[in-house]
mmCIF file of C-alpha atoms in Angstrom:
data_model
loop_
_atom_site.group_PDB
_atom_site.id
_atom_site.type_symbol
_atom_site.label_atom_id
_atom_site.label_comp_id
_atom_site.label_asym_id
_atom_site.label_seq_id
_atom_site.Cartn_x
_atom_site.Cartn_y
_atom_site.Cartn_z
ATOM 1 C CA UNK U 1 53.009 66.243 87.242
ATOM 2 C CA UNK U 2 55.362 64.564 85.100
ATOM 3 C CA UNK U 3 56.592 61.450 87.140
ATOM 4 C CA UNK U 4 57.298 60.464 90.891
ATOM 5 C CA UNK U 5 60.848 59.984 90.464
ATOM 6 C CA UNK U 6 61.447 58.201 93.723
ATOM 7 C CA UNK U 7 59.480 57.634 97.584
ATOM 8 C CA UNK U 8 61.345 57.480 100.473
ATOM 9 C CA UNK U 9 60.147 57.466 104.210
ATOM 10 C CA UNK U 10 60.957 60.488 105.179
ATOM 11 C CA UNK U 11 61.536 62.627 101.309
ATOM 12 C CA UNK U 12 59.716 62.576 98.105
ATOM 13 C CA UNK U 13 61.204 63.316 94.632
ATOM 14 C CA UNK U 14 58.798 64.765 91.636
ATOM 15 C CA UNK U 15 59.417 65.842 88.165
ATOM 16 C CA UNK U 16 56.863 68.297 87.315
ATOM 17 C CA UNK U 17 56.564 69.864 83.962
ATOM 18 C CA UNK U 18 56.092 73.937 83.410
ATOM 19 C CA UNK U 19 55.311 76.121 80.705
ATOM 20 C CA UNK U 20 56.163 79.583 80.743
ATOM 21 C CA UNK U 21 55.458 83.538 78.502
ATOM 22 C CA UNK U 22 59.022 84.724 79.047
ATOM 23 C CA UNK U 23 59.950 88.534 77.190
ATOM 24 C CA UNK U 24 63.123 88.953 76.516
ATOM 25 C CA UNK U 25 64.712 92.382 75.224
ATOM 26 C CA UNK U 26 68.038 91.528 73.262
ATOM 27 C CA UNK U 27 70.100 94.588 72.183
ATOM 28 C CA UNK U 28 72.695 94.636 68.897
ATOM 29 C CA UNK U 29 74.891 96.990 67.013
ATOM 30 C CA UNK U 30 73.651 97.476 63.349
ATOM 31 C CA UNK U 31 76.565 96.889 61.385
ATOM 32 C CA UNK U 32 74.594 96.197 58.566
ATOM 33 C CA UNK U 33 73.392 99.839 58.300
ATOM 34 C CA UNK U 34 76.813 101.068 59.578
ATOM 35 C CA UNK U 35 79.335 103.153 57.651
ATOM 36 C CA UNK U 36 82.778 101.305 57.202
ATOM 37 C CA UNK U 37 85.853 104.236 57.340
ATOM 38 C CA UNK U 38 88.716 102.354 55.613
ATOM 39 C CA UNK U 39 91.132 105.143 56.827
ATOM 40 C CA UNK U 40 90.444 105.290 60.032
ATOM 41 C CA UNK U 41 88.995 101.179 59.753
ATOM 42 C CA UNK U 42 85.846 102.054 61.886
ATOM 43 C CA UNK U 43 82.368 102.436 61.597
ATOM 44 C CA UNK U 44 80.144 105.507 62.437
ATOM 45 C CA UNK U 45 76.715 105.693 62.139
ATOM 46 C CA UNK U 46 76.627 102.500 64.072
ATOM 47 C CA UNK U 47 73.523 102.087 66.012
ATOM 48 C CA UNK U 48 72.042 100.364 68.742
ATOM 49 C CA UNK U 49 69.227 98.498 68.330
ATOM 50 C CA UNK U 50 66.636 96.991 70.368
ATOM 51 C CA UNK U 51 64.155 93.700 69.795
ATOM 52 C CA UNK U 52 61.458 92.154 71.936
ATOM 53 C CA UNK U 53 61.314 88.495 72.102
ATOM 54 C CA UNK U 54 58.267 86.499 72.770
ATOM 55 C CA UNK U 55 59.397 82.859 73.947
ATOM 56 C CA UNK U 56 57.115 79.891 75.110
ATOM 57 C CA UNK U 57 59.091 77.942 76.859
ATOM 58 C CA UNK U 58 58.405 74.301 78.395
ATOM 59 C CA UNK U 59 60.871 72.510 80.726
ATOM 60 C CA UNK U 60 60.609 70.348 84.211
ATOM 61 C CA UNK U 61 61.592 71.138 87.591
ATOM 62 C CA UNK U 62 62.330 68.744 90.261
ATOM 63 C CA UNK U 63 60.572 69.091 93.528
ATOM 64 C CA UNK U 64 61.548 67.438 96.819
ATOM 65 C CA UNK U 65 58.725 66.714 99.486
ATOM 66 C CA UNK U 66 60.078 66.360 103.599
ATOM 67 C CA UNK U 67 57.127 64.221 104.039
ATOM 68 C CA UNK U 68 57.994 64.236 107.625
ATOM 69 C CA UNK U 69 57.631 68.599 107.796
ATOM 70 C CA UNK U 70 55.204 68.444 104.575
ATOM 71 C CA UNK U 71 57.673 70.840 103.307
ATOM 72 C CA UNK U 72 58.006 71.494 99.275
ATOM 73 C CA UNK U 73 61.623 71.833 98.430
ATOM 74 C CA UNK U 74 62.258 73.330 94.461
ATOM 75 C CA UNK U 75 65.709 72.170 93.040
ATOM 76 C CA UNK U 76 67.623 74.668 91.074
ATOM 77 C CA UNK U 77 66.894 74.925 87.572
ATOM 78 C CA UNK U 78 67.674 76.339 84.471
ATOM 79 C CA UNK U 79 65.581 77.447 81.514
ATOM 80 C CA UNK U 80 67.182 77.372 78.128
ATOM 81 C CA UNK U 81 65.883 79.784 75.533
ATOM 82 C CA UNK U 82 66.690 78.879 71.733
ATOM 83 C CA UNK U 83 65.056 78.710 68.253
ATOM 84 C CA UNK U 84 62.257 75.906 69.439
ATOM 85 C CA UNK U 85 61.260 78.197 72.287
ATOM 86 C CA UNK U 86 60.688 81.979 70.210
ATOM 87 C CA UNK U 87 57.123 82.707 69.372
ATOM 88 C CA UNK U 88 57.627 86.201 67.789
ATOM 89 C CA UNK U 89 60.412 89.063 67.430
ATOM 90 C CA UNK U 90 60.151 92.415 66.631
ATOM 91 C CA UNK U 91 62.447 95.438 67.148
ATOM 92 C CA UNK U 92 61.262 98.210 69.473
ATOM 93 C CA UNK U 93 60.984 102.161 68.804
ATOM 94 C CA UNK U 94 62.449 104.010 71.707
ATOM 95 C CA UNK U 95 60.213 106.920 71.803
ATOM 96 C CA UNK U 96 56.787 104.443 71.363
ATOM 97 C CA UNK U 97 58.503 102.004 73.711
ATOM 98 C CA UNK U 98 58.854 104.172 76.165
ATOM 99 C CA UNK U 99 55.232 106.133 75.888
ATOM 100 C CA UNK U 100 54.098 102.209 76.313
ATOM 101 C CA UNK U 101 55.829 101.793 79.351
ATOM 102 C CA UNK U 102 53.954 104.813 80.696
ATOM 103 C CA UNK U 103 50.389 103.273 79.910
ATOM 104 C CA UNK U 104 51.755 100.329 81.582
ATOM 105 C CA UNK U 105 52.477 101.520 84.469
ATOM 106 C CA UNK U 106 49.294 102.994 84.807
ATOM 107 C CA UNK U 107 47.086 100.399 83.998
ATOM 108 C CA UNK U 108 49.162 98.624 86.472
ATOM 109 C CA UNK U 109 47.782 101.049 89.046
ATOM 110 C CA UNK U 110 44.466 100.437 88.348
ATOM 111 C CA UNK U 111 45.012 96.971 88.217
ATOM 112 C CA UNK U 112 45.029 96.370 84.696
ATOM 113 C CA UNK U 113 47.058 94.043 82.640
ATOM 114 C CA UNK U 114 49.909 95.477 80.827
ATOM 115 C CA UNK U 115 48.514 96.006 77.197
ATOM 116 C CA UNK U 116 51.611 93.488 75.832
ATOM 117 C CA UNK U 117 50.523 91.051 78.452
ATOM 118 C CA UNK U 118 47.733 89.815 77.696
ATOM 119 C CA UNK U 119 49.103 86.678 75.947
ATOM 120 C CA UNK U 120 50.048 86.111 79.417
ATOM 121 C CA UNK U 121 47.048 87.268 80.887
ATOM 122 C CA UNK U 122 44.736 84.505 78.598
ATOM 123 C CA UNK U 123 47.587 81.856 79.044
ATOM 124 C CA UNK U 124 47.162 82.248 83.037
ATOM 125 C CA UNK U 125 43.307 81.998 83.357
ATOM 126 C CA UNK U 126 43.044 79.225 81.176
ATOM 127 C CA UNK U 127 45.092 77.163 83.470
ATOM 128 C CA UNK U 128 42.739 77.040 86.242
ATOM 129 C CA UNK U 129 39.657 78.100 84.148
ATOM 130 C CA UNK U 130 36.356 75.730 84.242
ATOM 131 C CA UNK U 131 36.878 75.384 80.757
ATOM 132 C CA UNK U 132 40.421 73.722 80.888
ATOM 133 C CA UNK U 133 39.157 71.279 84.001
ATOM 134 C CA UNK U 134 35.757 70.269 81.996
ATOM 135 C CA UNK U 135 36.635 69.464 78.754
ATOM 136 C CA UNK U 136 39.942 67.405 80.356
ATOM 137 C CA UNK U 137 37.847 65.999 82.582
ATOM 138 C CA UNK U 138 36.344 64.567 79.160
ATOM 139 C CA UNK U 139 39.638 63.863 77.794
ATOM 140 C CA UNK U 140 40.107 61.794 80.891
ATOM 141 C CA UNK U 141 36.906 59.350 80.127
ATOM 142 C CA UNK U 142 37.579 59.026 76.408
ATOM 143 C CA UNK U 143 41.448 57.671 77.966
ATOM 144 C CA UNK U 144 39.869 55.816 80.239
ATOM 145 C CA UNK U 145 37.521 53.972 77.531
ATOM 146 C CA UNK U 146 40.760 53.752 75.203
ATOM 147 C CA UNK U 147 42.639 51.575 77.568
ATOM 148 C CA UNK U 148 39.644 48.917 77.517
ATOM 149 C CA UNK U 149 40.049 48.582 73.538
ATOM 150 C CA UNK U 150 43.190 46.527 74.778
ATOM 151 C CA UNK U 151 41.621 43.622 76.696
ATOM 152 C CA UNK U 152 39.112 43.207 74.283
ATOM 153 C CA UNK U 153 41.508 43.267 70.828
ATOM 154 C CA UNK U 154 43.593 40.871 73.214
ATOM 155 C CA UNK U 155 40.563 38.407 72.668
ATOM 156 C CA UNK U 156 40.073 38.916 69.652
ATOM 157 C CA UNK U 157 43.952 37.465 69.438
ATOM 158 C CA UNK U 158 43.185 34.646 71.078
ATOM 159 C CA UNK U 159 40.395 33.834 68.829
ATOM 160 C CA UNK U 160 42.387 33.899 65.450
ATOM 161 C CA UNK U 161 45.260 31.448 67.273
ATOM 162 C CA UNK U 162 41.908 28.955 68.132
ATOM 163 C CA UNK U 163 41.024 29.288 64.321
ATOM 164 C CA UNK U 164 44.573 29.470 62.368
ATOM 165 C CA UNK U 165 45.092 26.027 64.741
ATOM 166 C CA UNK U 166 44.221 23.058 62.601
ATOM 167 C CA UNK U 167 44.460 20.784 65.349
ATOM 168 C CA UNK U 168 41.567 22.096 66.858
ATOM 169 C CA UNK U 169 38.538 21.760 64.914
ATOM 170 C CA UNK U 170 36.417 21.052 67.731
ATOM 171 C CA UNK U 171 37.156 24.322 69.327
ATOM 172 C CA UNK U 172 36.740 26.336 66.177
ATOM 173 C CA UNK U 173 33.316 24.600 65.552
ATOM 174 C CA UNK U 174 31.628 25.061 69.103
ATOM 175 C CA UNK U 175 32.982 28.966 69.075
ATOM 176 C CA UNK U 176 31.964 29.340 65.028
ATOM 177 C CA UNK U 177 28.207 27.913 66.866
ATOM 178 C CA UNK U 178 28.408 30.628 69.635
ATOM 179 C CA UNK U 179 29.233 33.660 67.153
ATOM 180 C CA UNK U 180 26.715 32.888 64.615
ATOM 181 C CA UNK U 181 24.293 34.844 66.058
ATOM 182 C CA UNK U 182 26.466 38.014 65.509
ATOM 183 C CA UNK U 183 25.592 40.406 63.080
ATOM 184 C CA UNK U 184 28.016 40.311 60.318
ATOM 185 C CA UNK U 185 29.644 37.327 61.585
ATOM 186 C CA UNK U 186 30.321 34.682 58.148
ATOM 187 C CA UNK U 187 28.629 31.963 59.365
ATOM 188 C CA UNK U 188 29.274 28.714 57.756
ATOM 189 C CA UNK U 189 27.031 26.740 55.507
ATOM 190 C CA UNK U 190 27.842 23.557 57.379
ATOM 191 C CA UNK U 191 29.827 24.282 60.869
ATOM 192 C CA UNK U 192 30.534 21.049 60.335
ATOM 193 C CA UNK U 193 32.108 20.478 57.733
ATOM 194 C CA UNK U 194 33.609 24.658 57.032
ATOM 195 C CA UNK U 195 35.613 24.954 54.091
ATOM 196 C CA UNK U 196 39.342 26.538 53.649
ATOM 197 C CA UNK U 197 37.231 29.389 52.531
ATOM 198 C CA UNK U 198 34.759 30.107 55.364
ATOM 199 C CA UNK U 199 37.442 29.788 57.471
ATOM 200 C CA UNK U 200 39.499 32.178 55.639
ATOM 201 C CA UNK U 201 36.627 34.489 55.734
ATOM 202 C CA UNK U 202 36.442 34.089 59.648
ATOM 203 C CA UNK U 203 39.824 34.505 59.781
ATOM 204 C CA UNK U 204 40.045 38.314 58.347
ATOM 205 C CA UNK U 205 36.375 39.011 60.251
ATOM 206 C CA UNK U 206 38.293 38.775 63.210
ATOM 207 C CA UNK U 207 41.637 39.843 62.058
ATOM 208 C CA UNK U 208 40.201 43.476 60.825
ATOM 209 C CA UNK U 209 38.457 44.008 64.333
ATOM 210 C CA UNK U 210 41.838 42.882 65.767
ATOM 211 C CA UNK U 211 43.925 44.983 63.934
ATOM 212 C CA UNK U 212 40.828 47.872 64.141
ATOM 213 C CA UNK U 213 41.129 47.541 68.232
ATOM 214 C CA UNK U 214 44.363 47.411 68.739
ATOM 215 C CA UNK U 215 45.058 51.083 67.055
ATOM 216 C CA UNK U 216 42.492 52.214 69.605
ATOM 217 C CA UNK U 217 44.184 51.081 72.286
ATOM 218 C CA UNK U 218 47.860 52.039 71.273
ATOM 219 C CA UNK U 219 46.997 55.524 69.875
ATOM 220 C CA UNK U 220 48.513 58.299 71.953
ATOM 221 C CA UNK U 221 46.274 59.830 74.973
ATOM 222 C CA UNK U 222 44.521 63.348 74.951
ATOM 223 C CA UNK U 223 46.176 65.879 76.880
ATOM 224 C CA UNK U 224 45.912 66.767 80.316
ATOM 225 C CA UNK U 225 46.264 69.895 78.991
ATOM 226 C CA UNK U 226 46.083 72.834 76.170
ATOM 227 C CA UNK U 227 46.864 76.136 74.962
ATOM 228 C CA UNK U 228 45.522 78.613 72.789
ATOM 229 C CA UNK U 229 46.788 77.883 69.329
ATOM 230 C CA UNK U 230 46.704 73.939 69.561
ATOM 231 C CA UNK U 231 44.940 71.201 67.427
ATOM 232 C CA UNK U 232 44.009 67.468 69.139
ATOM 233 C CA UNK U 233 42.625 64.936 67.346
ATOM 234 C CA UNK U 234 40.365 62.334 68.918
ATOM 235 C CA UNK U 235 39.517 58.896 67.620
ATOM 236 C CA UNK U 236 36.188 56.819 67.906
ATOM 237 C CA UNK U 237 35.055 53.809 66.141
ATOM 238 C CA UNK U 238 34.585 55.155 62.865
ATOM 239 C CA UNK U 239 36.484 58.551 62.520
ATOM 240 C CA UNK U 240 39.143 61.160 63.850
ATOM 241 C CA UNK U 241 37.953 64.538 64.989
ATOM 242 C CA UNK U 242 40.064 67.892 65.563
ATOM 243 C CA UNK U 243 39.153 69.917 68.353
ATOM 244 C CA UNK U 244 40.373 73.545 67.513
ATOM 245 C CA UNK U 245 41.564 76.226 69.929
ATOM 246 C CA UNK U 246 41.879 79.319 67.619
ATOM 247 C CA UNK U 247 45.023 82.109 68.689
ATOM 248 C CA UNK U 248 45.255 85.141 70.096
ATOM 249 C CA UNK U 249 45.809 87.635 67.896
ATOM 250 C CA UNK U 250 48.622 89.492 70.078
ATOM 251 C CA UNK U 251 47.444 92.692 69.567
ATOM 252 C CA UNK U 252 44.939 95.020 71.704
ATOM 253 C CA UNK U 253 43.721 98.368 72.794
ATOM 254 C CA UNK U 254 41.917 99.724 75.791
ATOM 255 C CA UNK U 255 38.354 98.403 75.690
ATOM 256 C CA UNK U 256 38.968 95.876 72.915
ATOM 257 C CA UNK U 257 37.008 92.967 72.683
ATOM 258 C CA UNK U 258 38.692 89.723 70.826
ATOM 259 C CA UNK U 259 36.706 86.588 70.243
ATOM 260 C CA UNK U 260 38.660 83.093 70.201
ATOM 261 C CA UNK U 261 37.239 80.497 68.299
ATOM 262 C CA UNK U 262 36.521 77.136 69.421
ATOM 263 C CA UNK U 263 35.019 74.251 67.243
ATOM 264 C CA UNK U 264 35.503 70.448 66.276
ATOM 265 C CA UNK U 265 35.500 69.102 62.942
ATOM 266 C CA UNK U 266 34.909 65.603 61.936
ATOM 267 C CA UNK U 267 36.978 63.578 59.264
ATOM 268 C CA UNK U 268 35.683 65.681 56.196
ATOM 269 C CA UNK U 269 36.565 69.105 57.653
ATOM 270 C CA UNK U 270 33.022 69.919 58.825
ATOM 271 C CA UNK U 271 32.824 72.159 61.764
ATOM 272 C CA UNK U 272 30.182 69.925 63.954
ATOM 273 C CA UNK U 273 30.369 72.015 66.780
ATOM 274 C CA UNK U 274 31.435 75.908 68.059
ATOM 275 C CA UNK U 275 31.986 77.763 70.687
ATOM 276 C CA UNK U 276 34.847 80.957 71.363
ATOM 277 C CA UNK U 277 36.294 82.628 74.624
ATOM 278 C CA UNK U 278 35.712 86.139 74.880
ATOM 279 C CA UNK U 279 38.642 88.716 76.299
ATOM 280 C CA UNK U 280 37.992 91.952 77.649
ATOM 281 C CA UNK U 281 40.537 94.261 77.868
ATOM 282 C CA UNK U 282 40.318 96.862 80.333
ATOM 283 C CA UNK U 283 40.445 100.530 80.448
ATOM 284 C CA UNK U 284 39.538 103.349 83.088
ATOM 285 C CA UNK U 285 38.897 106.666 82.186
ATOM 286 C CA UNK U 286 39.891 109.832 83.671
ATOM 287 C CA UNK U 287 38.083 112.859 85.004
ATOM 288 C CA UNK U 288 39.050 116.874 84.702
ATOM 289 C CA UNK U 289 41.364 116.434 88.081
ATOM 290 C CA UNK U 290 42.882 113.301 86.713
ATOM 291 C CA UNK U 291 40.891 111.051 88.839
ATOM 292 C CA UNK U 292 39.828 107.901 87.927
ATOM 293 C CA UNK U 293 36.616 107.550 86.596
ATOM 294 C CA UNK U 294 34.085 104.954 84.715
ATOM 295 C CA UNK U 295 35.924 101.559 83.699
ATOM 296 C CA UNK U 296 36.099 98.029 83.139
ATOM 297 C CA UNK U 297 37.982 95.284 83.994
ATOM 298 C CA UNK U 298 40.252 92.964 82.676
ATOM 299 C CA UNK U 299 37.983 89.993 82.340
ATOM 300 C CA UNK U 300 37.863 86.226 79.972
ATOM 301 C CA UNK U 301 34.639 84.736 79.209
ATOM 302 C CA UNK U 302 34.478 80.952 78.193
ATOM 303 C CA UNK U 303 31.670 79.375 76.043
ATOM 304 C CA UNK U 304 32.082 75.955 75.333
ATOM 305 C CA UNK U 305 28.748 74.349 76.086
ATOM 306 C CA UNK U 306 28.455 72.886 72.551
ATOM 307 C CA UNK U 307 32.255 71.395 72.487
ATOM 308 C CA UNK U 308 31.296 69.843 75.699
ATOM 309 C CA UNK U 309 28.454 68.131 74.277
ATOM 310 C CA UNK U 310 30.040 66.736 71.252
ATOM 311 C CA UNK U 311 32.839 65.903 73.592
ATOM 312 C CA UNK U 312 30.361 63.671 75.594
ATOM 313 C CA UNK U 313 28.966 62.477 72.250
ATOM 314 C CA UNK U 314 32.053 61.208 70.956
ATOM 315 C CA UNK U 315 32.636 59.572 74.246
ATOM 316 C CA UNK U 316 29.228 58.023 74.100
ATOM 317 C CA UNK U 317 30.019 56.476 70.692
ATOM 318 C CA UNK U 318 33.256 55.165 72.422
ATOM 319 C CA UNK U 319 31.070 53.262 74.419
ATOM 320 C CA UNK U 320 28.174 51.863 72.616
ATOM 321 C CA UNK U 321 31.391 50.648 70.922
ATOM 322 C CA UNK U 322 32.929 48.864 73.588
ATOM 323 C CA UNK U 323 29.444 47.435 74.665
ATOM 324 C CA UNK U 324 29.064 45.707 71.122
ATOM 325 C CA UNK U 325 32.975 44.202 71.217
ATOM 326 C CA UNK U 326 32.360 43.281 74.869
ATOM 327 C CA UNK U 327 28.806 41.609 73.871
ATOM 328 C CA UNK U 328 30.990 39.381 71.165
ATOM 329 C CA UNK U 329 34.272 38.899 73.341
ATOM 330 C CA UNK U 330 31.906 37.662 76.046
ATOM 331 C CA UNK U 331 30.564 34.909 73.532
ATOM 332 C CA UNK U 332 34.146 33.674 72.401
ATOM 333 C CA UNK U 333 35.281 33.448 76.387
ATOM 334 C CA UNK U 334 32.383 31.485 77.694
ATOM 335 C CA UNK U 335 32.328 28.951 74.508
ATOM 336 C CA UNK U 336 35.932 28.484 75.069
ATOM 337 C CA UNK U 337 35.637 28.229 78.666
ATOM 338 C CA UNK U 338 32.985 25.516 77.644
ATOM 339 C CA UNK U 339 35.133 23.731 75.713
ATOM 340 C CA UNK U 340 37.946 23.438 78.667
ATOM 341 C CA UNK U 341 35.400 22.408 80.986
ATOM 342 C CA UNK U 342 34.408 19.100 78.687
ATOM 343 C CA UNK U 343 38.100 18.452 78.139
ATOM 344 C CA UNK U 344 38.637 18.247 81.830
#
């Protein structure tokens, strides 16, 4: 679901966003290998030709909800096909075209996917597939730990204004006392009497875990969603991964086996972790009567145990992360809550 556009008593209104395999067969006269007659001014030899188009296409529909009825109402809708939505073309041979369509239709009989359907097929299981609900369910925490990089950089902001004030000394020297304990934290020589340097050097110590934090928090989301073909990166502390879903290759047989690959790679282009889905394309076989005999089915395997765990890894770092910034944001709020209570 895209948005809830608007609530009403009785009606809802929701924008939902679709993606859908659409073939399209587009047929053309082939001037280009046509013979021009000048006395007559015609062509012969002209020929009709046929090409298969392979669009992906992604648009939103609006639904309406009778929340009285709890009846789903779809409003008319268009999908445009263009240039951004074509994944492949190729032309078609009659004679193979049509020996395809018979295999089709049979495997259709048995229950089989079509054998130029299976980009489909993959696309359809993946949707609802364990896979696609536990590794979002993943993207989902590392978002969730994302959003707290804001409070905590917005400290961190509060703290530079305390120590870029020079009217406040006293407040810069009793939260200078409560952060000296931090690792890495410049600590003065004499908090009392800090130089234009030390505070300088205070000054970009919290500026760079500012600055640091606040990308975190503004970066774009993960998905709540993939597809076969598609690279995401994900950010922790230190570096940006890729998680990988290879492509189907588009091409099968009866009985074919084709392995996708899966893996991550951290910043330097090493694979850290692997994993592939597995698709089985079906075939039955055919006795002496023309009965059906041994087969298998149609059938997509998912193994993804290893992305899973560097999944929870990364989102493990996240938060040993946020514990340390937390453990040091907690230290600037209570010493300048301290220092508001002894004003008052």
């Amino acid at each position: 679901m895209r948005s809830i556009d608007e609530i009403t008593d009785e009606t809802a209104w929701a924008t939902l966003l679709c993606t859908a395999s659409i073939d399209v067969v587009c047929s053309y006269e082939d001037y280009d290998n046509a013979v021009w007659d000048s006395e007559t001014r015609s062509y012969y030899c002209l020929e009709t030709r046929k090409n298969l188009e392979k669009h992906l296409a992604r648009f939103g529909i609006r639904i309406e909800l009778d929340r009285k009825e709890n009846n789903l109402k779809i409003v008319p809708f268009k999908v445009i096909l263009n240039g951004d939505t074509i994944r492949d073309r190729f032309e078609i041979d009659e004679e193979e075209y049509d020996e395809m369509d018979i295999i089709n239709q049979e495997r259709d009989l048995y229950g089989l996917c079509s054998l130029d359907k299976y980009e489909d097929y993959l696309n359809e299981e993946l949707i609802d597939s364990s896979f696609m609900n536990d590794i979002v369910a993943k993207f989902e925490k590392i978002n969730d730990l994302y959003q707290e990089y804001e409070d905590i950089a917005c400290i961190y902001d509060e703290f530079l204004s305390v120590i870029r004030d020079t009217e406040k000394s006293n407040s810069i020297k009793q939260l200078v006392l409560g952060m000296k304990d931090i690792e890495g934290f410049p600590v003065p020589t004499d908090i009392n009497n800090m130089t234009s340097d030390e505070k300088e050097e205070i000054d970009l110590w919290a500026d760079k875990s500012y600055e640091r934090l606040y990308k975190l928090s503004e970066q774009q989301g993960l998905p709540d969603n993939f597809e076969y073909g598609d690279t995401i990166e994900i950010h922790n502390r230190m570096e940006t991964y890729q998680f990988n879903i290879g492509k189907f290759s588009g091409v099968v047989e009866a009985g074919d086996q084709e392995d996708i690959p899966l893996s991550i790679e951290d910043g330097d282009g090493n694979i850290i972790s692997k994993g592939h889905v597995t698709l089985t394309v079906g075939y039955m076989d055919f006795d002496e009567d023309g009965g059906a005999g041994d087969g298998i089915e149609d059938d997509v395997e998912y193994y993804y145990e290893n992305i899973l765990n560097t999944l929870e890894n990364i989102a493990e770092f996240i938060e040993q992360d946020i514990k340390r910034e937390k453990a040091i944001t907690d230290k600037i709020e209570k010493y300048s809550k301290n220092k508001r209570v002894q004003k008052g």
